[in-house]
Each structure stands twice: as C-alpha cells, then as structure tokens.
Short mmCIF file of C-alpha atoms and ligand atoms in Angstrom, two decimals:
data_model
loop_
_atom_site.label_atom_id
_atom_site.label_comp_id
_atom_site.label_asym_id
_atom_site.label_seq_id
_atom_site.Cartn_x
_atom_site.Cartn_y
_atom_site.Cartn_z
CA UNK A 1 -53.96 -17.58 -3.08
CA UNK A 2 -57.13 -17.05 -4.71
CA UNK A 3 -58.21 -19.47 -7.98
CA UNK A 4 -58.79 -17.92 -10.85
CA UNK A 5 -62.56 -19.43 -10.30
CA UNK A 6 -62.93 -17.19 -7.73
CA UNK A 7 -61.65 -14.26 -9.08
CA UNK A 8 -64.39 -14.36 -11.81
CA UNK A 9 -67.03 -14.98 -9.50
CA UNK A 10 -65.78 -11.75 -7.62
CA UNK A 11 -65.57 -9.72 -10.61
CA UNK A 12 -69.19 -11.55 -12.10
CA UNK A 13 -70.49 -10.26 -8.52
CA UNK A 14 -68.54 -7.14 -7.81
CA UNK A 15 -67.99 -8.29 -4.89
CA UNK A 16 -66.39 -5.46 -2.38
CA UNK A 17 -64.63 -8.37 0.23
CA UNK A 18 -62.10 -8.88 -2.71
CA UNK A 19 -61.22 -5.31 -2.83
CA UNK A 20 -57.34 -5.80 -2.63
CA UNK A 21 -57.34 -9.41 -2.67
CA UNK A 22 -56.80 -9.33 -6.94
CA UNK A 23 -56.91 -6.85 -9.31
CA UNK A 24 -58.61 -6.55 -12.14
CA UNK A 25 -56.34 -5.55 -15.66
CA UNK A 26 -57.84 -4.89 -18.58
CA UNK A 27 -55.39 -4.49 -21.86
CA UNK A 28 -57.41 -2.72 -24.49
CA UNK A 29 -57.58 0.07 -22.08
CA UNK A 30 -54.52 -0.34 -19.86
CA UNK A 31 -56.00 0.14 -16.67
CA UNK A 32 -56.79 -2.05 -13.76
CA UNK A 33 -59.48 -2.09 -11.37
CA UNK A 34 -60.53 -3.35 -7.80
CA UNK A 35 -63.38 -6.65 -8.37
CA UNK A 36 -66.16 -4.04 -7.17
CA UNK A 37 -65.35 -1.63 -9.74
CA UNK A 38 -69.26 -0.20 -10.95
CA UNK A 39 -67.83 0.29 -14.73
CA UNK A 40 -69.10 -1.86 -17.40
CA UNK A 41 -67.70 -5.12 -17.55
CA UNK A 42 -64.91 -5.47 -20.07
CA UNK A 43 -64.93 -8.66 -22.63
CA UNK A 44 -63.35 -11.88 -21.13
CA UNK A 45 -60.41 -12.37 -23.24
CA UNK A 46 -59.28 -8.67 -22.14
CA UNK A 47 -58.65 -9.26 -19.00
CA UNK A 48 -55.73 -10.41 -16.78
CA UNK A 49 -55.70 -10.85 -12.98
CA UNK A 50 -52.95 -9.37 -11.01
CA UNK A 51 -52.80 -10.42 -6.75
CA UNK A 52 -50.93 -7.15 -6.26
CA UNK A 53 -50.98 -3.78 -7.97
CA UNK A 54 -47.59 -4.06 -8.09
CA UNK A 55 -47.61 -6.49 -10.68
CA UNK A 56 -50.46 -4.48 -12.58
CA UNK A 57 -48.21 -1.38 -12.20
CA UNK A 58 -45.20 -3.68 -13.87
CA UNK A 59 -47.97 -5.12 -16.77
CA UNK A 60 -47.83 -1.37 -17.63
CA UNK A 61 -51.36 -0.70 -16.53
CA UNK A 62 -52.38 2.13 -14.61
CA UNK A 63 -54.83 2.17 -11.64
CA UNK A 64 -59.15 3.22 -12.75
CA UNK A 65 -60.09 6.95 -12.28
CA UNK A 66 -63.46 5.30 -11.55
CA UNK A 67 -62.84 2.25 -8.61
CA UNK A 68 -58.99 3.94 -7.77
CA UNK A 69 -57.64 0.57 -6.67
CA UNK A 70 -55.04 2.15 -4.87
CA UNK A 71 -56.43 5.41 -3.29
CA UNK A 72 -59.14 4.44 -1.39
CA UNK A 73 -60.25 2.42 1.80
CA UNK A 74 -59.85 -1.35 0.41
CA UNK A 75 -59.94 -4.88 2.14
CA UNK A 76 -56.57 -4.94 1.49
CA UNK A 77 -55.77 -2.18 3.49
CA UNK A 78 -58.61 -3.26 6.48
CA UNK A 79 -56.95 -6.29 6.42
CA UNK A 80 -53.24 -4.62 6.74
CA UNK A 81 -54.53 -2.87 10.10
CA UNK A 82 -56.13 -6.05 11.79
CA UNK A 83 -52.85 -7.48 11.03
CA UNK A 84 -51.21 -4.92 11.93
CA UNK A 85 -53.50 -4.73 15.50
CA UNK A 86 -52.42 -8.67 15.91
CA UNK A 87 -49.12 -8.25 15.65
CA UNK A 88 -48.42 -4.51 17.08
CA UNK A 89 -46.38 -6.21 20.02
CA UNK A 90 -43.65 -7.83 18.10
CA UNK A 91 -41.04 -5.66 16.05
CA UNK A 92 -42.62 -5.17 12.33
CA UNK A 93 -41.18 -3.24 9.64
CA UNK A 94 -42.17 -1.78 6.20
CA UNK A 95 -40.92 -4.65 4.49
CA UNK A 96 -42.57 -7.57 6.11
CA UNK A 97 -45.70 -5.29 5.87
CA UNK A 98 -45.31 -4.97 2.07
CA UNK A 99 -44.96 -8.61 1.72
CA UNK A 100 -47.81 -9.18 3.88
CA UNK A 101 -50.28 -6.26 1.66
CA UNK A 102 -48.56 -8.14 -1.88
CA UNK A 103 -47.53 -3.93 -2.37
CA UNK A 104 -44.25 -2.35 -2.52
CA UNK A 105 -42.97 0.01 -0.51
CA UNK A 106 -43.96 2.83 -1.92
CA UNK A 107 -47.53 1.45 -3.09
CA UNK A 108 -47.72 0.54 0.54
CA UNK A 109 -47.18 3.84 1.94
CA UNK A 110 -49.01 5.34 -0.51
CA UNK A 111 -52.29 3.60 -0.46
CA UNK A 112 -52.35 2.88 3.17
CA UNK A 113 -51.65 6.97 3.70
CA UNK A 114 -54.38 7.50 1.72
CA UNK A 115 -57.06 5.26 3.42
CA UNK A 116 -56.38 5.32 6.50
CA UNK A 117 -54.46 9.34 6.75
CA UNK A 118 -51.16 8.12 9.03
CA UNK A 119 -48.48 5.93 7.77
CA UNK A 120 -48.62 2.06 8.25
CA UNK A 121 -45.66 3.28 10.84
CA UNK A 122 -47.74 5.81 12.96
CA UNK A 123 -50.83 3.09 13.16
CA UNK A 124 -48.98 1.10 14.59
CA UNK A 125 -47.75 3.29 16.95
CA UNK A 126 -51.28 4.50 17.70
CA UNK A 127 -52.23 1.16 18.27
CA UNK A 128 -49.07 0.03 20.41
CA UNK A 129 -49.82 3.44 22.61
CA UNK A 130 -53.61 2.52 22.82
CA UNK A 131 -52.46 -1.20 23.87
CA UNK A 132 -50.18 0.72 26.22
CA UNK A 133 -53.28 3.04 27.46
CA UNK A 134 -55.23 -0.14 28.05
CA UNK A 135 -52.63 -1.87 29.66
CA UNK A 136 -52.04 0.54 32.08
CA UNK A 137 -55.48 0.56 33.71
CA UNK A 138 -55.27 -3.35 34.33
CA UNK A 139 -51.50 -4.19 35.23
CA UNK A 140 -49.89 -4.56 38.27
CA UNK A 141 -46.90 -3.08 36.67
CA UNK A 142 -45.99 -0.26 34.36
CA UNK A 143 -43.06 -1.80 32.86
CA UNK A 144 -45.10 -4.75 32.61
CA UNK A 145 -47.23 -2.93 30.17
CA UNK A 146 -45.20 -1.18 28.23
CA UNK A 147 -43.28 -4.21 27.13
CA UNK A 148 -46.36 -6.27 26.59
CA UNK A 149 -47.67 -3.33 24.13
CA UNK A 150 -44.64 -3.95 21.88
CA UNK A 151 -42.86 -0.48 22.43
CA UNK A 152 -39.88 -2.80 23.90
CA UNK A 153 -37.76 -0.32 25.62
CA UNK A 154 -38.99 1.94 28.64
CA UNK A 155 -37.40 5.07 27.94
CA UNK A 156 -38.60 5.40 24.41
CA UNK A 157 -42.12 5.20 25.18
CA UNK A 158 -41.51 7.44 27.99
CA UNK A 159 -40.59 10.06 25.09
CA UNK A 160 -43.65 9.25 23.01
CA UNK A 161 -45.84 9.86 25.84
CA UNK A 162 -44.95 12.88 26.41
CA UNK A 163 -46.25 14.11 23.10
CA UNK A 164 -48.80 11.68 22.77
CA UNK A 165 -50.13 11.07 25.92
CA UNK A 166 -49.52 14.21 27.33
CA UNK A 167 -49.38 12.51 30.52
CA UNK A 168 -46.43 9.62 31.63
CA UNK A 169 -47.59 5.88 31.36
CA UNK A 170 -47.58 5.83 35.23
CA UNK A 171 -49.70 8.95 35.96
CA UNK A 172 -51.80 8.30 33.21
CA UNK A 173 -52.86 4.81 34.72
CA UNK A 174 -56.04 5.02 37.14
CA UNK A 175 -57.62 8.52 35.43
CA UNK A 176 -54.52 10.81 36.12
CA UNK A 177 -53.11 9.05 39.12
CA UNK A 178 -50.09 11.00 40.27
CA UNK A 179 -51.39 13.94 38.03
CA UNK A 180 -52.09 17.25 39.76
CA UNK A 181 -54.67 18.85 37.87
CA UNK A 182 -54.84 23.09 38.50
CA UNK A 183 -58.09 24.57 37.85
CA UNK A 184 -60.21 27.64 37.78
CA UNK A 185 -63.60 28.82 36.56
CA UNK A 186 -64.03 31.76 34.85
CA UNK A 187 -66.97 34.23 33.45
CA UNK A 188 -67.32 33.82 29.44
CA UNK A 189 -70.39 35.56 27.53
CA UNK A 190 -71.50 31.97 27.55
CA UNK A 191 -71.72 30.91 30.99
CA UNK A 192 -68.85 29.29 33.68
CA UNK A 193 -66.15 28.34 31.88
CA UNK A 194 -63.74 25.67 34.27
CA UNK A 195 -60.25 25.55 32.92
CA UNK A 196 -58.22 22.24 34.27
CA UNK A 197 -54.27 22.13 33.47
CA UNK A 198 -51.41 20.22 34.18
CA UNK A 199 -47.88 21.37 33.99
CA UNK A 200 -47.95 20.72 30.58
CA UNK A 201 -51.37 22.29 28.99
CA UNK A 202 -54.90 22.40 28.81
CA UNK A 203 -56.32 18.92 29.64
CA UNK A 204 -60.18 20.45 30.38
CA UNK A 205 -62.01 23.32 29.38
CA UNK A 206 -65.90 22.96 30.00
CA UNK A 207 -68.71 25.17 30.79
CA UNK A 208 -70.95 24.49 32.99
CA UNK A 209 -73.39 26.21 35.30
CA UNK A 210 -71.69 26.49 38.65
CA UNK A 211 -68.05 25.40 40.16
CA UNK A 212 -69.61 22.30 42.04
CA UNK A 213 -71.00 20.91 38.58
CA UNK A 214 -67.91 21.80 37.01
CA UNK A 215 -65.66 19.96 39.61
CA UNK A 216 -68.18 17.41 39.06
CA UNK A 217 -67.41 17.08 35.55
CA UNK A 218 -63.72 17.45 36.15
CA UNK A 219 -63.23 14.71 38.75
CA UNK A 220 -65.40 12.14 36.67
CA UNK A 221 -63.01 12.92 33.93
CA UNK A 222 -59.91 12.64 35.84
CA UNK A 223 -61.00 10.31 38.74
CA UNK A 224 -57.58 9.65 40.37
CA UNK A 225 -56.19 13.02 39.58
CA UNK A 226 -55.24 15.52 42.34
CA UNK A 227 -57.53 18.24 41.88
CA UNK A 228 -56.27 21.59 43.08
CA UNK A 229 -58.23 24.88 42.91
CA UNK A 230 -55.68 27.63 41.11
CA UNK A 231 -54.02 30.01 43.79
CA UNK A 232 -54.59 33.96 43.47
CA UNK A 233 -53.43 35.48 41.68
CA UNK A 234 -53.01 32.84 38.88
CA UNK A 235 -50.15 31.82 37.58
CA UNK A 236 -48.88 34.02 34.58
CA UNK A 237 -49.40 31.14 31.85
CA UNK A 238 -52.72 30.36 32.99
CA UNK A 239 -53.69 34.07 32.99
CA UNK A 240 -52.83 34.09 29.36
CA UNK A 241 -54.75 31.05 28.46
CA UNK A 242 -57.60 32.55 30.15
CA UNK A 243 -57.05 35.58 28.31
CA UNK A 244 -57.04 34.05 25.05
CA UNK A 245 -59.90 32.54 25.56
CA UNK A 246 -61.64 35.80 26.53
CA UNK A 247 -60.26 37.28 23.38
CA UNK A 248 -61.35 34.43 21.24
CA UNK A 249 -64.77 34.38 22.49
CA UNK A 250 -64.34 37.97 21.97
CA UNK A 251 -63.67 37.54 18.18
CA UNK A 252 -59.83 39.38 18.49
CA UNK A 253 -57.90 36.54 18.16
CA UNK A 254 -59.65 33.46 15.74
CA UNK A 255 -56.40 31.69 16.08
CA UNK A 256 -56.66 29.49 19.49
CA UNK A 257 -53.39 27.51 19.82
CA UNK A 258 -52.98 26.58 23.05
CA UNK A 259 -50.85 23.82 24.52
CA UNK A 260 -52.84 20.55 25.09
CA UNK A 261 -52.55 17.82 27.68
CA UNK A 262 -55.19 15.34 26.38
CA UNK A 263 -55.98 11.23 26.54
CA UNK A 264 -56.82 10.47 22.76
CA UNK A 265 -57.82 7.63 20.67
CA UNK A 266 -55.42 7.60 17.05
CA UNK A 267 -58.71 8.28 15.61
CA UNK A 268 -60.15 11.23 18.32
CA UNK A 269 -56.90 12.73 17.75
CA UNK A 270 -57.48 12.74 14.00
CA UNK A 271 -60.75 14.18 14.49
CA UNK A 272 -59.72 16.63 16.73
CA UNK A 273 -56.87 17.66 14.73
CA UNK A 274 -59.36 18.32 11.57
CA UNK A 275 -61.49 20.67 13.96
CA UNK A 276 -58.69 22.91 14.81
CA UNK A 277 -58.45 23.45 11.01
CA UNK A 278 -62.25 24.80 10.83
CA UNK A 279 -62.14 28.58 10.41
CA UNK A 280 -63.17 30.76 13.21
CA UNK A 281 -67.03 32.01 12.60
CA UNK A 282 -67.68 28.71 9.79
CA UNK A 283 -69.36 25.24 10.37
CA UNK A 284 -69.22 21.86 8.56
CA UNK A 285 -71.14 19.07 8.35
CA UNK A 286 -70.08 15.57 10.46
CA UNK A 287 -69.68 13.64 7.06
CA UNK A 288 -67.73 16.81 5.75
CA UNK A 289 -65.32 15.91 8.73
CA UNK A 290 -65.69 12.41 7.95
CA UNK A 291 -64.64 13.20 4.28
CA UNK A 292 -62.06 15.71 5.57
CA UNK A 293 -59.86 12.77 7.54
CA UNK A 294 -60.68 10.53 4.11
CA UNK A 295 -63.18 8.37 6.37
CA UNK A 296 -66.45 9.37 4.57
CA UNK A 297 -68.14 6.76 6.26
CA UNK A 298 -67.39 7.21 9.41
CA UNK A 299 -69.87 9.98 10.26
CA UNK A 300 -71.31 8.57 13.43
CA UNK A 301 -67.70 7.58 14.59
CA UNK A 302 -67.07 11.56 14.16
CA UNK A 303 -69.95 12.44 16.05
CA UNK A 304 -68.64 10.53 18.76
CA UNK A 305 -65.46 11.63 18.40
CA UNK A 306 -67.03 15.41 18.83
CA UNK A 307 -68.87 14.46 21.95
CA UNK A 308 -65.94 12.97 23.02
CA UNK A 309 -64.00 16.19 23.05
CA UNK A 310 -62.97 17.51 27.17
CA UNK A 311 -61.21 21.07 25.67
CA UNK A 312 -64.63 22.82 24.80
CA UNK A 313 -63.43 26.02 22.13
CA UNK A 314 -59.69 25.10 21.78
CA UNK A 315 -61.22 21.67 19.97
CA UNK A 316 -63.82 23.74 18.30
CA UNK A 317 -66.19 20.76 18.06
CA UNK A 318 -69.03 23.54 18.32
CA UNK A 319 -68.02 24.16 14.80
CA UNK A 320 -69.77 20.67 13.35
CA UNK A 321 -73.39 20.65 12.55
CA UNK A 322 -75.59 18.37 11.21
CA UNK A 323 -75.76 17.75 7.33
CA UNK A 324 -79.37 19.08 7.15
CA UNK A 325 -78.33 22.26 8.89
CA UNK A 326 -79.17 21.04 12.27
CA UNK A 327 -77.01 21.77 15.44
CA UNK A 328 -76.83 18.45 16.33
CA UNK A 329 -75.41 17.46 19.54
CA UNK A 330 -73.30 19.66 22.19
CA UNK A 331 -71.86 18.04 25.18
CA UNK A 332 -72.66 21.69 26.54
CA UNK A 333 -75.85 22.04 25.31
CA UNK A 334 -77.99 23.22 22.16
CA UNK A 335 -78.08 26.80 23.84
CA UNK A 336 -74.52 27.11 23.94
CA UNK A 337 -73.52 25.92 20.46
CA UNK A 338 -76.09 28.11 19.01
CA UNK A 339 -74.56 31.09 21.08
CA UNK A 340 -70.80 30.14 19.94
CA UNK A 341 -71.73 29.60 16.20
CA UNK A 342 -73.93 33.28 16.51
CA UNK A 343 -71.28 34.96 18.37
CA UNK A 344 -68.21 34.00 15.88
CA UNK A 345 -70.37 35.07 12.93
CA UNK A 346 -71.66 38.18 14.11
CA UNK A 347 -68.25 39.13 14.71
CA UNK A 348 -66.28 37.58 11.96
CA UNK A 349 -69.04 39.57 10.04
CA UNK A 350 -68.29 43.00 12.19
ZN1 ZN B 401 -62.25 0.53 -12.10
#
C-alpha cells in the first residue's frame, strides 16, 4: 500500500514509476489520471486517490484523454509481466492476475491488450514456450523441460508447438536436432535465392551469392539440423513456393502467404506479423512499426527484430526504412533492399 504522503509526492513530481500504482481522481472534472499525467495540476481539495481504476471507474470518473490511465504502457502493467515472467511455471489464472494488477477482469484484459498487444493469457504462454525454448537447449530431458516451463502436461505443449514452434520440443532442442531441413537455391532478379523447408513450411529463405555461402548461412542457422539438398525434380509444393516467389518478385502476385516453420521470440513474432501487413511496393519507418505493435518505444528492439528475420521476402523486413528516409540495415545487404524496394514500386506503379 502506498501512504497518501507518497502519493502527493508522486503527483507533486509526476513521477512515471507510480504509473499504475494510484490513480489520480479529480471531481470537478470527473476524470482520473495516472501520477505522471503532463496536465495542469488540479486544486488539492479536488482530488481523491484511487489504488485501482476500478475503484475510479466505480467513483464515477472516467479515465484522461490526455495521460489515458488505462490504454497505455504503465508500471502497472510492466509490473503484471515481470510477475507474470516469475510465476509463468505455476498454474495462474485471470483472477489471481486481476487481484494481483488491483483491475478487474475486464480492465485487466483491456489495458494489458492494449500495452502490451496479446492477452495477459497469450504472454504467458509466450513466455512459458520461450522458458520451454530455453529449457530445451540445456536439459538432459525433454519432459524435464516442459514441466519445469509450467505447460504441465506433455501432450498439450506438444500441440502448441506445432503452431508455435513450428518444430516439436525435441527436434527443436540443439538448432533443429532431428529436423531434416530440404533445400534449394534458385535464380531471382536479385541474386541466389536458398530456400530451406521442413515438412511443415518455409523455415529459410536467404540470398546470398553462391550455394556454399548459402549452406553456410543455413547450417549456422540450423546447426544440428539434417541438411539435405532438394531432389530433381522438386517436390510439387516446393515448386510452387518457388514459383510464388518468382511471381512476387515479379510483381503478379503482392500477396505472399506461404506456410512458415520459424523459431520466434513472442515479440519477433509480433514484429514479424506487423511486416506481413506492409503493402507490397510501400515502406515504413522502424518507429512506425514500433507504433504499429503499440510499442512506440521500442524502435531499436524492432530493428533487431528485422535483422533477426531468416524468411527474407515472405517476412518483408526489406519493407522498413529508416525514419529519415534511410535504408537502414539489410541482413542481405544495402544493394539488395534498394533493388526490392525499386523493383516493387516500379511495378506496383506499371
Ligand atoms: Zn491525465
């Protein structure tokens, strides 16, 4: 509990760490705010505190247009996902998450939605399958893992990982252990393109400037992976991957959903997600992204994120520039993500 003491030293202050902590209500207007709120300062005697907005909600006030106590990124909510980090191994539901925020349900879902763009229920399933992902590399045992990462039962994170993952617990261990990875390189009107896939998608489309660099590329990324060069002719799925591609890059078909097999982060996949939304033949900016997943701070992370990316054109991180209308970075290099940007708006143009 914080004193009331504190509470006007936070508000005298505006200080940010109590973002969530209290609210602010003030009667003559009927709204509250978060402590850091920038608007003038109401007078004393009009003010109430509230620990939850709940309880501002029930006072009849309704949340600042100007801080929006409830729609954006607050301590509160940081504080909800450590918590929620801490404690991702033991069984914790909406309720006992509310209590622990001082939100109800729906506040709860609401706000933490908004900051943070998955429910409190998919975070902590991110961060159970990232515990999981973690796990795997170091223990002896793949059961052994997937208990300690709180998912409890074996065959339900079995299911999860097939969407998530793309790969199973066990194969995903050691880089793709147990995986057999096809692949094939290919002639694109921007260089080698080396298309890896297991028999579930795309896990690894890169260009690069012969096959040995390319295997390169693909056994670093896949270390424990069996690597095996696609049999002529290819297989009649991979044909029409290839094929989309080549009509992508040939401007006939903007539209590149192909089936992924990929290792992501909660917050890669969130990035990654966002990119596939870009239009064909348009850029944004790496804070537009960041604004666009409702992190607008998290530029750099995006950038990252970007360079992070192993399916080169499906993930169209080619598509993100810098804010000042420079290219930026290109795991591929400048030359290419010029080419790709020029190419999709000559012919989205055409
Ligand atoms: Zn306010």
């Amino acid at each position: 509990m914080i004193s009331e003491e504190q509470c006007w030293k936070a508000r005298e202050d505006r200080d940010a760490s109590f973002d969530g902590r209290f609210f602010i209500g003030v009667v003559t207007t009927g709204t509250y705010c978060r402590p850091s709120c920038p608007s003038r300062r109401a007078l004393r005697h009009n003010i109430r505190f509230y620990q939850t907005a709940a309880e501002a909600e029930k006072a009849g006030l309704r949340p600042c247009l100007r801080c929006k106590p409830l729609d954006e990124p607050s301590a509160a909510i940081q504080d909800l996902c450590r918590y929620i980090e801490q404690h991702s191994a033991e069984p914790l539901d909406l309720a006992a998450l509310a209590t622990h925020a001082g939100l109800s349900r729906f506040h709860l879902q609401r706000t933490f939605k908004a900051a943070v763009g998955l429910t409190p229920r998919q975070y902590l399933e991110a961060r159970r399958m990232e515990k999981l992902k973690a796990g795997l590399r170091h223990a002896k045992d793949v059961t052994e893992a997937v208990y300690d990462s709180g998912f409890g039962s074996g065959s339900r994170v079995y299911e999860r990982a097939d969407t998530r993952l793309g790969m199973t617990p066990g194969q995903y261990r050691l880089g793709g252990d147990g995986v057999t990875i096809t692949h094939a390189t290919v002639k694109s009107p921007v260089g080698l393109i080396m298309l890896g896939a297991t028999d579930r998608g795309l896990c690894f489309v890169q260009f690069g400037d012969s096959d040995e660099d390319l295997l390169d590329a693909l056994r670093r990324e896949y270390p424990a992976a069996r690597l095996e060069p696609m049999r002529k002719p290819h297989a009649a799925g991979f044909r029409r991957w290839i094929q989309a591609l080549n009509n992508h890059l040939a401007g006939v078909q903007p539209g590149l959903a192909l089936p992924l097999d990929i290792r992501a982060t909660a917050f890669q996949m969130r990035v990654w997600n966002y990119l596939q939304t870009i239009p064909y033949g348009q850029v944004q900016s790496y804070s537009e992204v960041a604004a666009g997943i409702g992190q607008p701070s998290a530029t750099r992370a995006v950038a990252r994120a970007c360079a992070g990316n192993t399916v080169a054109l499906v993930i169209p991180c080619h598509r993100v520039i810098r804010d000042n209308g420079d290219l930026g970075g290109y795991r591929w290099g400048l030359a290419r993500k010029r080419a790709l940007i020029d190419l999709e708006r000559a012919k989205r143009r055409a």
